[in-house]
Each structure stands twice: as C-alpha cells, then as structure tokens.
C-alpha cells in the first residue's frame, strides 16, 4: 500500500490544477452544456445472472478500512458527485432516478454536487482519510487516475460482489479490467469520457482531417488547431497516432509525444490548449479542428450543422469517472445498492439520456431508445463494437511519473 505524505502540491500538480480551474473539469461548463431532456417512467429490472459477468478475480491490492455498517438501521446514503452530472426534472428541483431508487428501496439519498476538481476534492477529504476518520460521504465519483491514487493509498473499501448483481452482469466489456483496479474490486464506472477529433466543416473548407497527424502536419490548418489542457487526453491521442499504446508506453515514448506537440506549438500549427472552452471557438470556426470530449460533441452537433467528429483509425482515449466508497463510510451496503441500481438498464438509460456521456452499461440501448432514439443510435453515447475496439485507456502512473509528466506538459502548454 502506498504511504501518504502530507506535502504541499508539487509545482507540476499545482499547474495541473490551475489548468483545470481555467478551462478543464473545474470550469464546470463541460457538464452544464449537457441538459438533454429525459423522461419516461423507470421500471423495475430483474437480477442479471452472475455467471454471465466474466469479470476476472480481483487483484491483491490491500483493502480499505471499513466501519460498522449502519445501513440497516439508517436508511440513507450520502452521495457526492460533480455538478450537472445527474438527471434533473423539467422544474430543476428533483432527480428522477434518485427519487425512484428511494421509492423502491426506502433509502433516502443525500445528494451533493460538491466535486469541482479531482485535486481540489482530494485536498478536501485527505485529512480525514489520512487520519482514519469518516468523511461523511458514503459514495463519491472521481476520475479514474485519482481513483487509482485512493486505491493505492488504501483509502477506499473493497466492494461486496453479493450486493452488485446488476453491476457484475451488465458492465460493458470496454471497462471491465483497468490496470489500476483489476476485476473492479473497488470501483465501478459512473460514465465514460471519450476523446475524439471534432471539426467545423465550413471552417475546414474541404480540407480532410482523419487523424492527429492531420491536425499537426497539414499546414492549411496552421493556427486553427486545438489540443486539450488535460495531459492524458492530448498526450494519449498523440501516442496513439505515433503507433504507441497509451496503456504501455515508456518515458521515451512520452518524451517523443511531447516533442511532437512542441513542434506544433513552435510552428504555430496549434492555436492553443483549451479546456472545454474549445466549444465556442469550434462553433464559430476560429478552430477548424481540435481534440474534443464526446459529451460536448453530442450537444455541439445538435446545435450546429457544421460540427462533426471522426474517430481516428489509430484509436481514441477513453477515461472514466468512477464510483468509490471511502474508508469508514457509515452506509456501505446502501451505497453498494445505489451503485448496482445504476447498472439496471432502465436507470442507466434515463441517466444517459440526460447527460450524454458514454454509458458503461450493456443492454441499455433498447431502453434508451424508448426515451430518445437519436441518443440510442449515437456511437458517442452507446459505442458499437467497432468503436469500442478502438478505445484505449491511458495507463495508471506512479507518483514519480505523474510529477515528471505534468512538469513536462506544463512547460509545453505554458501553464
């Protein structure tokens, strides 16, 4: 188990946080774009067969610290999530899927949108977790690289498979076995986040864009290309374009990708590195093409006939926001029941119809079609097998690697 050292953020980590607050996850607008309406009643689903799950045995990572579980006596669960990451009714006052969970189980969900940034939230909960204290939260949603850190530190609890029949049966093959949580012993995806190439057809003026190489090398696009301030997305997509596997790359591979991006900066090919503020530039045509998050592209395509996307033949990066139960959580069983609920196709469909990110639940397409046929047929929300086959994760990093890589990326972007 990795030990926790209560040091200040390294300069590289601080730079990463500043980038995120300026335009990345902490800017919040990425999710606030996604207000697709969702409706329809939520039906009760049957249990999936555990024998169909196909999830390998969990690894030997040390488990977290449990507390006395008060789930049976206290019918509640405290759930912390990102802003605009849950379905909302037309009045903006209720979360229909959470209300249905409460109706069916009698468990009240105290839902709080208090996660604005991974590093910021880590700083909020780490004093309690490091001291072996309850954070007051039973379920949290963090991006996979931060989840990997909490698992290494032993600060989250191992999940009980007996409470997760739908999750075990219905988790998409694409997300079943990450290197940082083999067998999904500690986490389950809330949503997937795919990085693709988006473009403005009018701004391209007939120029063909099919790859990251086209973004970096086609001089007709000079000054009209955007990359992302998220290191794993920009470097990962560049590694794929170079024929490298983001799940297995070396230090030399990383440096080669940085050098390739640096050339694009020095030549003026890359206009700038952005958070999701690329959305306005792309719609206006100030950016002809850029790396983009699929959830944004769904909305941009709906709003503008000029915006479209491509999946490079070399593949694309998919990360996940995942659900975790922190150490000393008071209502572990209730939290596991809530995780499992969102792996029932009906609940997953209603959530996907509202937020438009990659749904990690198999069997959801037919249910989603009852709510929104366009969403059900959108590969950015329900990837088909061909698209899933092109998805690649960015491997987990050691603390030393993360510090070194963020320093190099910060220098590249001028953060």
Tab-separated table of C-alpha atoms in Angstrom:
chain	number	residue	atom	x	y	z
A	1	UNK	CA	0.000	0.000	0.000
A	2	UNK	CA	1.317	3.433	-0.895
A	3	UNK	CA	2.016	5.643	2.110
A	4	UNK	CA	0.581	9.135	2.262
A	5	UNK	CA	2.975	12.037	2.573
A	6	UNK	CA	1.131	15.225	3.585
A	7	UNK	CA	3.268	17.537	1.456
A	8	UNK	CA	2.115	20.536	-0.494
A	9	UNK	CA	1.259	20.062	-4.149
A	10	UNK	CA	4.295	19.878	-6.392
A	11	UNK	CA	4.639	22.764	-8.875
A	12	UNK	CA	3.531	20.383	-11.638
A	13	UNK	CA	0.433	19.322	-9.730
A	14	UNK	CA	-0.387	22.946	-8.919
A	15	UNK	CA	-0.039	23.800	-12.610
A	16	UNK	CA	-2.390	20.956	-13.493
A	17	UNK	CA	-4.927	22.284	-11.007
A	18	UNK	CA	-4.656	25.823	-12.413
A	19	UNK	CA	-5.245	24.489	-15.918
A	20	UNK	CA	-8.313	22.642	-14.714
A	21	UNK	CA	-9.774	25.696	-12.987
A	22	UNK	CA	-9.211	27.882	-16.053
A	23	UNK	CA	-10.892	25.602	-18.523
A	24	UNK	CA	-10.922	21.935	-17.608
A	25	UNK	CA	-13.048	19.834	-15.305
A	26	UNK	CA	-13.295	22.566	-12.672
A	27	UNK	CA	-14.743	25.053	-15.136
A	28	UNK	CA	-17.970	23.039	-14.940
A	29	UNK	CA	-19.277	24.237	-18.282
A	30	UNK	CA	-18.468	20.900	-19.880
A	31	UNK	CA	-21.280	19.274	-17.963
A	32	UNK	CA	-23.538	22.334	-17.919
A	33	UNK	CA	-23.803	22.041	-21.702
A	34	UNK	CA	-25.471	18.692	-21.370
A	35	UNK	CA	-29.047	19.429	-20.476
A	36	UNK	CA	-30.738	16.994	-22.831
A	37	UNK	CA	-34.260	16.372	-21.625
A	38	UNK	CA	-35.111	12.944	-20.302
A	39	UNK	CA	-38.493	11.487	-19.488
A	40	UNK	CA	-40.392	8.279	-19.087
A	41	UNK	CA	-41.140	6.049	-16.152
A	42	UNK	CA	-38.437	3.913	-14.585
A	43	UNK	CA	-39.400	0.272	-14.441
A	44	UNK	CA	-38.167	-2.328	-12.000
A	45	UNK	CA	-35.447	-4.535	-13.519
A	46	UNK	CA	-34.683	-8.152	-12.834
A	47	UNK	CA	-31.426	-9.504	-11.488
A	48	UNK	CA	-28.762	-10.389	-14.038
A	49	UNK	CA	-27.036	-13.730	-13.863
A	50	UNK	CA	-23.715	-13.586	-12.069
A	51	UNK	CA	-22.420	-16.366	-14.268
A	52	UNK	CA	-22.599	-14.010	-17.258
A	53	UNK	CA	-20.332	-11.368	-15.776
A	54	UNK	CA	-16.981	-12.691	-16.939
A	55	UNK	CA	-15.066	-10.414	-14.578
A	56	UNK	CA	-11.683	-11.822	-13.547
A	57	UNK	CA	-10.694	-12.337	-9.943
A	58	UNK	CA	-9.679	-9.193	-8.082
A	59	UNK	CA	-6.035	-8.365	-7.575
A	60	UNK	CA	-4.175	-8.400	-4.292
A	61	UNK	CA	-4.293	-4.682	-3.566
A	62	UNK	CA	-4.738	-4.071	0.156
A	63	UNK	CA	-8.303	-3.209	1.047
A	64	UNK	CA	-9.534	-0.090	2.765
A	65	UNK	CA	-10.807	0.293	6.290
A	66	UNK	CA	-14.442	-0.473	6.950
A	67	UNK	CA	-16.555	0.822	9.791
A	68	UNK	CA	-19.632	-0.542	11.456
A	69	UNK	CA	-22.271	-0.551	8.726
A	70	UNK	CA	-25.399	1.276	9.839
A	71	UNK	CA	-27.261	0.674	6.559
A	72	UNK	CA	-29.961	-1.489	8.103
A	73	UNK	CA	-30.751	0.995	10.867
A	74	UNK	CA	-30.188	4.226	8.910
A	75	UNK	CA	-31.916	4.121	5.540
A	76	UNK	CA	-29.790	6.784	3.915
A	77	UNK	CA	-26.754	7.198	1.677
A	78	UNK	CA	-24.565	10.319	1.295
A	79	UNK	CA	-23.558	10.730	-2.361
A	80	UNK	CA	-21.021	13.337	-3.603
A	81	UNK	CA	-20.812	13.972	-7.347
A	82	UNK	CA	-19.767	16.534	-9.947
A	83	UNK	CA	-22.033	19.412	-10.883
A	84	UNK	CA	-24.561	18.753	-13.678
A	85	UNK	CA	-23.868	15.020	-13.663
A	86	UNK	CA	-27.314	13.701	-12.711
A	87	UNK	CA	-30.700	13.700	-14.420
A	88	UNK	CA	-32.999	16.561	-13.382
A	89	UNK	CA	-36.723	17.066	-13.956
A	90	UNK	CA	-38.128	19.949	-16.007
A	91	UNK	CA	-38.566	22.068	-12.882
A	92	UNK	CA	-34.913	21.575	-11.990
A	93	UNK	CA	-35.791	20.515	-8.449
A	94	UNK	CA	-35.770	16.721	-8.469
A	95	UNK	CA	-33.544	13.897	-9.717
A	96	UNK	CA	-35.977	11.324	-11.125
A	97	UNK	CA	-33.645	8.311	-10.941
A	98	UNK	CA	-32.693	9.063	-7.341
A	99	UNK	CA	-36.345	9.536	-6.437
A	100	UNK	CA	-37.172	6.161	-7.984
A	101	UNK	CA	-34.335	4.488	-6.054
A	102	UNK	CA	-35.757	5.887	-2.825
A	103	UNK	CA	-39.283	4.806	-3.726
A	104	UNK	CA	-38.168	1.253	-4.382
A	105	UNK	CA	-35.720	0.788	-1.510
A	106	UNK	CA	-36.809	3.234	1.188
A	107	UNK	CA	-33.232	4.602	1.189
A	108	UNK	CA	-33.016	8.395	1.100
A	109	UNK	CA	-30.144	9.790	-0.987
A	110	UNK	CA	-28.475	12.930	0.330
A	111	UNK	CA	-27.101	14.080	-2.998
A	112	UNK	CA	-24.439	16.800	-3.034
A	113	UNK	CA	-22.757	18.400	-6.058
A	114	UNK	CA	-19.538	19.291	-4.262
A	115	UNK	CA	-16.879	17.895	-6.593
A	116	UNK	CA	-15.460	20.586	-8.871
A	117	UNK	CA	-11.974	19.229	-9.488
A	118	UNK	CA	-10.175	15.982	-8.654
A	119	UNK	CA	-7.213	17.570	-6.888
A	120	UNK	CA	-9.355	20.076	-5.036
A	121	UNK	CA	-11.665	17.339	-3.747
A	122	UNK	CA	-8.700	15.156	-2.793
A	123	UNK	CA	-7.418	18.023	-0.673
A	124	UNK	CA	-10.838	18.311	0.956
A	125	UNK	CA	-11.108	14.668	2.047
A	126	UNK	CA	-7.476	13.627	2.552
A	127	UNK	CA	-7.053	14.941	6.140
A	128	UNK	CA	-9.941	12.752	7.323
A	129	UNK	CA	-8.923	9.714	5.291
A	130	UNK	CA	-5.282	10.002	6.359
A	131	UNK	CA	-6.431	10.162	9.988
A	132	UNK	CA	-8.722	7.147	9.587
A	133	UNK	CA	-11.890	9.220	10.002
A	134	UNK	CA	-15.272	9.200	8.282
A	135	UNK	CA	-15.529	11.809	5.507
A	136	UNK	CA	-19.298	11.991	5.934
A	137	UNK	CA	-19.680	10.543	2.432
A	138	UNK	CA	-20.741	7.017	1.510
A	139	UNK	CA	-20.242	7.295	-2.244
A	140	UNK	CA	-18.022	9.578	-4.328
A	141	UNK	CA	-17.347	9.969	-8.056
A	142	UNK	CA	-13.774	10.689	-9.162
A	143	UNK	CA	-11.844	10.361	-12.414
A	144	UNK	CA	-10.005	7.089	-12.834
A	145	UNK	CA	-6.471	8.422	-12.277
A	146	UNK	CA	-7.493	9.941	-8.937
A	147	UNK	CA	-9.420	6.793	-8.048
A	148	UNK	CA	-6.227	4.831	-8.680
A	149	UNK	CA	-4.411	7.044	-6.185
A	150	UNK	CA	-7.027	6.477	-3.481
A	151	UNK	CA	-6.906	2.729	-4.058
A	152	UNK	CA	-3.103	2.705	-3.813
A	153	UNK	CA	-3.340	4.607	-0.549
A	154	UNK	CA	-5.850	2.094	0.835
A	155	UNK	CA	-8.443	4.831	1.377
A	156	UNK	CA	-11.425	3.158	-0.289
A	157	UNK	CA	-13.285	-0.009	0.605
A	158	UNK	CA	-13.463	-3.248	-1.336
A	159	UNK	CA	-16.926	-3.780	-2.771
A	160	UNK	CA	-19.093	-6.760	-1.858
A	161	UNK	CA	-19.996	-8.664	-5.071
A	162	UNK	CA	-23.120	-10.055	-3.424
A	163	UNK	CA	-24.592	-6.542	-3.414
A	164	UNK	CA	-23.729	-5.853	-7.077
A	165	UNK	CA	-25.523	-8.426	-9.268
A	166	UNK	CA	-26.548	-5.955	-11.985
A	167	UNK	CA	-23.144	-4.275	-11.995
A	168	UNK	CA	-21.298	-7.566	-12.382
A	169	UNK	CA	-23.629	-8.754	-15.137
A	170	UNK	CA	-24.068	-5.532	-17.106
A	171	UNK	CA	-20.722	-3.717	-17.012
A	172	UNK	CA	-19.542	-3.151	-20.575
A	173	UNK	CA	-16.549	-5.218	-21.645
A	174	UNK	CA	-14.788	-1.982	-22.549
A	175	UNK	CA	-14.478	-1.028	-18.870
A	176	UNK	CA	-14.109	-4.376	-17.081
A	177	UNK	CA	-10.447	-4.705	-16.199
A	178	UNK	CA	-8.430	-1.483	-15.735
A	179	UNK	CA	-4.813	-1.910	-14.681
A	180	UNK	CA	-5.372	0.167	-11.530
A	181	UNK	CA	-8.382	-1.866	-10.302
A	182	UNK	CA	-8.237	-5.438	-11.656
A	183	UNK	CA	-11.620	-7.098	-11.562
A	184	UNK	CA	-13.335	-3.908	-10.389
A	185	UNK	CA	-12.748	-4.769	-6.744
A	186	UNK	CA	-13.047	-1.139	-5.592
A	187	UNK	CA	-14.785	0.879	-8.289
A	188	UNK	CA	-17.485	0.913	-10.943
A	189	UNK	CA	-17.758	3.451	-13.766
A	190	UNK	CA	-20.305	6.213	-13.483
A	191	UNK	CA	-19.731	7.376	-17.071
A	192	UNK	CA	-17.095	7.068	-19.775
A	193	UNK	CA	-15.355	10.110	-21.250
A	194	UNK	CA	-14.105	9.662	-24.823
A	195	UNK	CA	-11.661	11.975	-26.583
A	196	UNK	CA	-12.269	12.343	-30.320
A	197	UNK	CA	-11.421	14.759	-33.118
A	198	UNK	CA	-14.119	17.359	-33.754
A	199	UNK	CA	-14.171	19.715	-36.706
A	200	UNK	CA	-16.133	22.540	-38.291
A	201	UNK	CA	-16.927	21.575	-41.887
A	202	UNK	CA	-17.282	25.158	-43.070
A	203	UNK	CA	-14.001	26.225	-41.439
A	204	UNK	CA	-12.147	23.270	-42.974
A	205	UNK	CA	-13.152	24.418	-46.447
A	206	UNK	CA	-12.667	20.992	-47.964
A	207	UNK	CA	-9.504	20.089	-46.043
A	208	UNK	CA	-9.670	16.465	-44.933
A	209	UNK	CA	-8.996	15.618	-41.283
A	210	UNK	CA	-8.803	11.972	-40.268
A	211	UNK	CA	-6.003	11.809	-37.719
A	212	UNK	CA	-3.885	13.628	-35.169
A	213	UNK	CA	-1.195	13.750	-37.861
A	214	UNK	CA	-3.546	15.834	-39.981
A	215	UNK	CA	-4.003	18.233	-37.053
A	216	UNK	CA	-0.267	18.572	-36.530
A	217	UNK	CA	1.102	18.407	-40.065
A	218	UNK	CA	-1.399	19.902	-42.515
A	219	UNK	CA	-0.185	23.468	-42.981
A	220	UNK	CA	-3.568	24.526	-44.338
A	221	UNK	CA	-4.771	24.271	-40.738
A	222	UNK	CA	-1.971	26.365	-39.228
A	223	UNK	CA	-3.212	28.388	-36.285
A	224	UNK	CA	-6.639	26.760	-36.361
A	225	UNK	CA	-5.966	23.569	-34.395
A	226	UNK	CA	-6.730	22.943	-30.720
A	227	UNK	CA	-5.482	20.383	-28.199
A	228	UNK	CA	-6.680	19.831	-24.642
A	229	UNK	CA	-5.236	21.032	-21.340
A	230	UNK	CA	-5.786	17.529	-19.934
A	231	UNK	CA	-2.397	15.827	-20.251
A	232	UNK	CA	-3.730	12.293	-20.591
A	233	UNK	CA	-6.011	13.258	-23.469
A	234	UNK	CA	-3.565	15.265	-25.573
A	235	UNK	CA	-0.541	13.053	-24.979
A	236	UNK	CA	-2.599	9.868	-25.186
A	237	UNK	CA	-4.087	10.754	-28.568
A	238	UNK	CA	-0.633	11.722	-29.830
A	239	UNK	CA	0.861	8.436	-28.614
A	240	UNK	CA	-1.839	6.502	-30.463
A	241	UNK	CA	-1.121	8.449	-33.640
A	242	UNK	CA	2.550	7.514	-33.263
A	243	UNK	CA	1.678	3.832	-33.059
A	244	UNK	CA	2.251	3.602	-29.308
A	245	UNK	CA	-0.105	2.054	-26.773
A	246	UNK	CA	-1.117	4.569	-24.071
A	247	UNK	CA	-1.632	1.613	-21.732
A	248	UNK	CA	2.013	0.500	-22.044
A	249	UNK	CA	4.174	3.470	-23.071
A	250	UNK	CA	7.660	4.260	-21.758
A	251	UNK	CA	9.305	7.506	-20.629
A	252	UNK	CA	10.933	7.775	-24.048
A	253	UNK	CA	7.552	7.369	-25.740
A	254	UNK	CA	6.093	10.127	-23.565
A	255	UNK	CA	9.004	12.442	-24.360
A	256	UNK	CA	8.596	11.756	-28.080
A	257	UNK	CA	4.917	12.694	-27.896
A	258	UNK	CA	5.742	15.900	-26.017
A	259	UNK	CA	8.372	16.754	-28.640
A	260	UNK	CA	5.853	16.236	-31.409
A	261	UNK	CA	3.359	18.522	-29.722
A	262	UNK	CA	6.103	21.067	-29.002
A	263	UNK	CA	6.858	21.215	-32.708
A	264	UNK	CA	3.194	22.041	-33.309
A	265	UNK	CA	3.387	24.831	-30.733
A	266	UNK	CA	6.650	26.267	-32.076
A	267	UNK	CA	5.440	26.270	-35.678
A	268	UNK	CA	2.141	27.932	-34.785
A	269	UNK	CA	0.174	24.927	-36.006
A	270	UNK	CA	-1.534	24.594	-32.614
A	271	UNK	CA	-3.603	27.676	-31.853
A	272	UNK	CA	-3.896	26.868	-28.152
A	273	UNK	CA	-4.538	24.246	-25.496
A	274	UNK	CA	-8.053	24.512	-24.122
A	275	UNK	CA	-10.445	23.130	-21.594
A	276	UNK	CA	-13.953	22.768	-22.925
A	277	UNK	CA	-13.905	26.414	-23.981
A	278	UNK	CA	-12.993	24.983	-27.399
A	279	UNK	CA	-16.749	24.614	-27.898
A	280	UNK	CA	-17.349	28.270	-28.764
A	281	UNK	CA	-14.212	28.505	-30.940
A	282	UNK	CA	-15.205	25.393	-32.861
A	283	UNK	CA	-18.783	26.558	-33.416
A	284	UNK	CA	-17.600	29.978	-34.648
A	285	UNK	CA	-14.933	28.429	-36.873
A	286	UNK	CA	-11.962	30.013	-35.084
A	287	UNK	CA	-10.842	26.421	-34.616
A	288	UNK	CA	-11.166	24.309	-37.734
A	289	UNK	CA	-10.460	21.077	-35.839
A	290	UNK	CA	-9.487	20.042	-32.341
A	291	UNK	CA	-9.399	17.308	-29.780
A	292	UNK	CA	-12.777	17.254	-28.042
A	293	UNK	CA	-14.760	15.371	-25.432
A	294	UNK	CA	-17.535	13.237	-26.873
A	295	UNK	CA	-20.132	14.540	-24.412
A	296	UNK	CA	-19.627	18.057	-25.746
A	297	UNK	CA	-19.702	16.903	-29.350
A	298	UNK	CA	-23.146	15.351	-28.876
A	299	UNK	CA	-24.551	18.752	-27.928
A	300	UNK	CA	-22.495	20.711	-30.463
A	301	UNK	CA	-23.742	18.519	-33.308
A	302	UNK	CA	-27.312	19.071	-32.155
A	303	UNK	CA	-26.794	22.831	-32.114
A	304	UNK	CA	-24.679	23.345	-35.252
A	305	UNK	CA	-24.906	21.583	-38.646
A	306	UNK	CA	-21.266	22.456	-39.315
A	307	UNK	CA	-19.814	20.487	-36.402
A	308	UNK	CA	-18.976	16.808	-36.719
A	309	UNK	CA	-16.389	14.325	-35.442
A	310	UNK	CA	-14.171	11.444	-36.504
A	311	UNK	CA	-12.594	8.522	-34.703
A	312	UNK	CA	-9.005	8.117	-35.925
A	313	UNK	CA	-8.028	4.697	-37.264
A	314	UNK	CA	-5.257	4.704	-34.664
A	315	UNK	CA	-7.842	4.772	-31.879
A	316	UNK	CA	-9.038	7.172	-29.205
A	317	UNK	CA	-8.615	7.714	-25.461
A	318	UNK	CA	-11.446	6.815	-23.101
A	319	UNK	CA	-11.253	7.598	-19.407
A	320	UNK	CA	-13.909	7.072	-16.757
A	321	UNK	CA	-15.443	8.781	-13.779
A	322	UNK	CA	-15.949	6.037	-11.222
A	323	UNK	CA	-17.945	5.414	-8.042
A	324	UNK	CA	-15.999	4.646	-4.856
A	325	UNK	CA	-16.870	4.010	-1.215
A	326	UNK	CA	-14.372	5.809	1.054
A	327	UNK	CA	-12.982	4.304	4.226
A	328	UNK	CA	-15.162	4.493	7.335
A	329	UNK	CA	-18.293	5.138	5.264
A	330	UNK	CA	-21.244	4.688	7.568
A	331	UNK	CA	-23.657	3.225	4.990
A	332	UNK	CA	-21.604	0.895	2.802
A	333	UNK	CA	-24.377	-1.546	1.893
A	334	UNK	CA	-26.731	1.278	0.958
A	335	UNK	CA	-24.012	2.770	-1.262
A	336	UNK	CA	-23.481	-0.587	-2.969
A	337	UNK	CA	-27.211	-0.864	-3.613
A	338	UNK	CA	-27.119	2.567	-5.271
A	339	UNK	CA	-24.138	1.573	-7.442
A	340	UNK	CA	-25.974	-1.572	-8.504
A	341	UNK	CA	-29.176	0.348	-9.237
A	342	UNK	CA	-27.417	2.448	-11.880
A	343	UNK	CA	-26.425	-0.750	-13.672
A	344	UNK	CA	-30.041	-1.682	-14.281
A	345	UNK	CA	-30.666	-0.776	-17.945
A	346	UNK	CA	-33.733	1.343	-17.182
A	347	UNK	CA	-31.947	3.594	-14.690
A	348	UNK	CA	-28.807	3.731	-16.844
A	349	UNK	CA	-30.886	4.752	-19.865
A	350	UNK	CA	-32.592	7.632	-18.097
A	351	UNK	CA	-29.242	8.900	-16.831
A	352	UNK	CA	-27.607	8.554	-20.272
A	353	UNK	CA	-30.469	10.400	-21.966
A	354	UNK	CA	-29.847	13.387	-19.744
A	355	UNK	CA	-26.053	13.671	-19.543
A	356	UNK	CA	-24.987	12.218	-22.937
A	357	UNK	CA	-21.667	10.679	-21.915
A	358	UNK	CA	-20.536	7.132	-22.702
A	359	UNK	CA	-22.851	4.740	-20.896
A	360	UNK	CA	-20.891	1.865	-19.280
A	361	UNK	CA	-23.931	-0.426	-19.054
A	362	UNK	CA	-24.549	-3.229	-21.546
A	363	UNK	CA	-28.133	-3.757	-22.665
A	364	UNK	CA	-29.077	-0.114	-22.297
A	365	UNK	CA	-29.676	0.681	-25.971
A	366	UNK	CA	-33.209	-0.709	-26.165
A	367	UNK	CA	-34.239	1.132	-23.005
A	368	UNK	CA	-32.638	4.376	-24.183
A	369	UNK	CA	-34.483	4.124	-27.495
A	370	UNK	CA	-37.764	4.351	-25.581
A	371	UNK	CA	-36.646	7.751	-24.290
A	372	UNK	CA	-34.502	9.149	-27.115
A	373	UNK	CA	-33.916	7.199	-30.343
A	374	UNK	CA	-31.201	9.586	-31.516
A	375	UNK	CA	-29.245	9.080	-28.312
A	376	UNK	CA	-29.648	5.308	-28.541
A	377	UNK	CA	-28.156	5.334	-32.046
A	378	UNK	CA	-25.355	7.757	-31.198
A	379	UNK	CA	-21.977	5.937	-31.006
A	380	UNK	CA	-20.658	8.680	-28.726
A	381	UNK	CA	-23.185	7.549	-26.095
A	382	UNK	CA	-23.606	3.852	-26.939
A	383	UNK	CA	-20.427	2.790	-28.770
A	384	UNK	CA	-20.828	-0.122	-31.162
A	385	UNK	CA	-18.350	-2.995	-31.115
A	386	UNK	CA	-16.174	-1.437	-33.815
A	387	UNK	CA	-15.880	1.803	-31.879
A	388	UNK	CA	-15.278	0.005	-28.588
A	389	UNK	CA	-12.426	-1.882	-30.239
A	390	UNK	CA	-10.664	1.427	-30.953
A	391	UNK	CA	-10.951	2.652	-27.357
A	392	UNK	CA	-7.731	2.804	-25.363
A	393	UNK	CA	-7.068	3.750	-21.723
A	394	UNK	CA	-4.168	5.871	-20.516
A	395	UNK	CA	-2.227	3.720	-18.076
A	396	UNK	CA	-2.051	4.500	-14.388
A	397	UNK	CA	1.017	6.459	-13.274
A	398	UNK	CA	3.238	6.278	-10.252
A	399	UNK	CA	3.540	9.413	-8.163
A	400	UNK	CA	7.023	9.977	-9.601
A	401	UNK	CA	5.768	9.608	-13.166
A	402	UNK	CA	2.805	11.875	-12.595
A	403	UNK	CA	5.007	14.641	-11.227
A	404	UNK	CA	7.547	14.353	-14.054
A	405	UNK	CA	4.954	14.118	-16.823
A	406	UNK	CA	2.889	17.020	-15.534
A	407	UNK	CA	6.016	19.171	-15.350
A	408	UNK	CA	6.813	18.462	-18.979
A	409	UNK	CA	3.227	19.039	-20.082
A	410	UNK	CA	3.014	22.278	-18.101
A	411	UNK	CA	6.130	23.541	-19.864
A	412	UNK	CA	4.613	22.603	-23.229
A	413	UNK	CA	1.325	24.417	-22.603
A	414	UNK	CA	2.845	27.401	-20.820
A	415	UNK	CA	0.849	26.717	-17.657
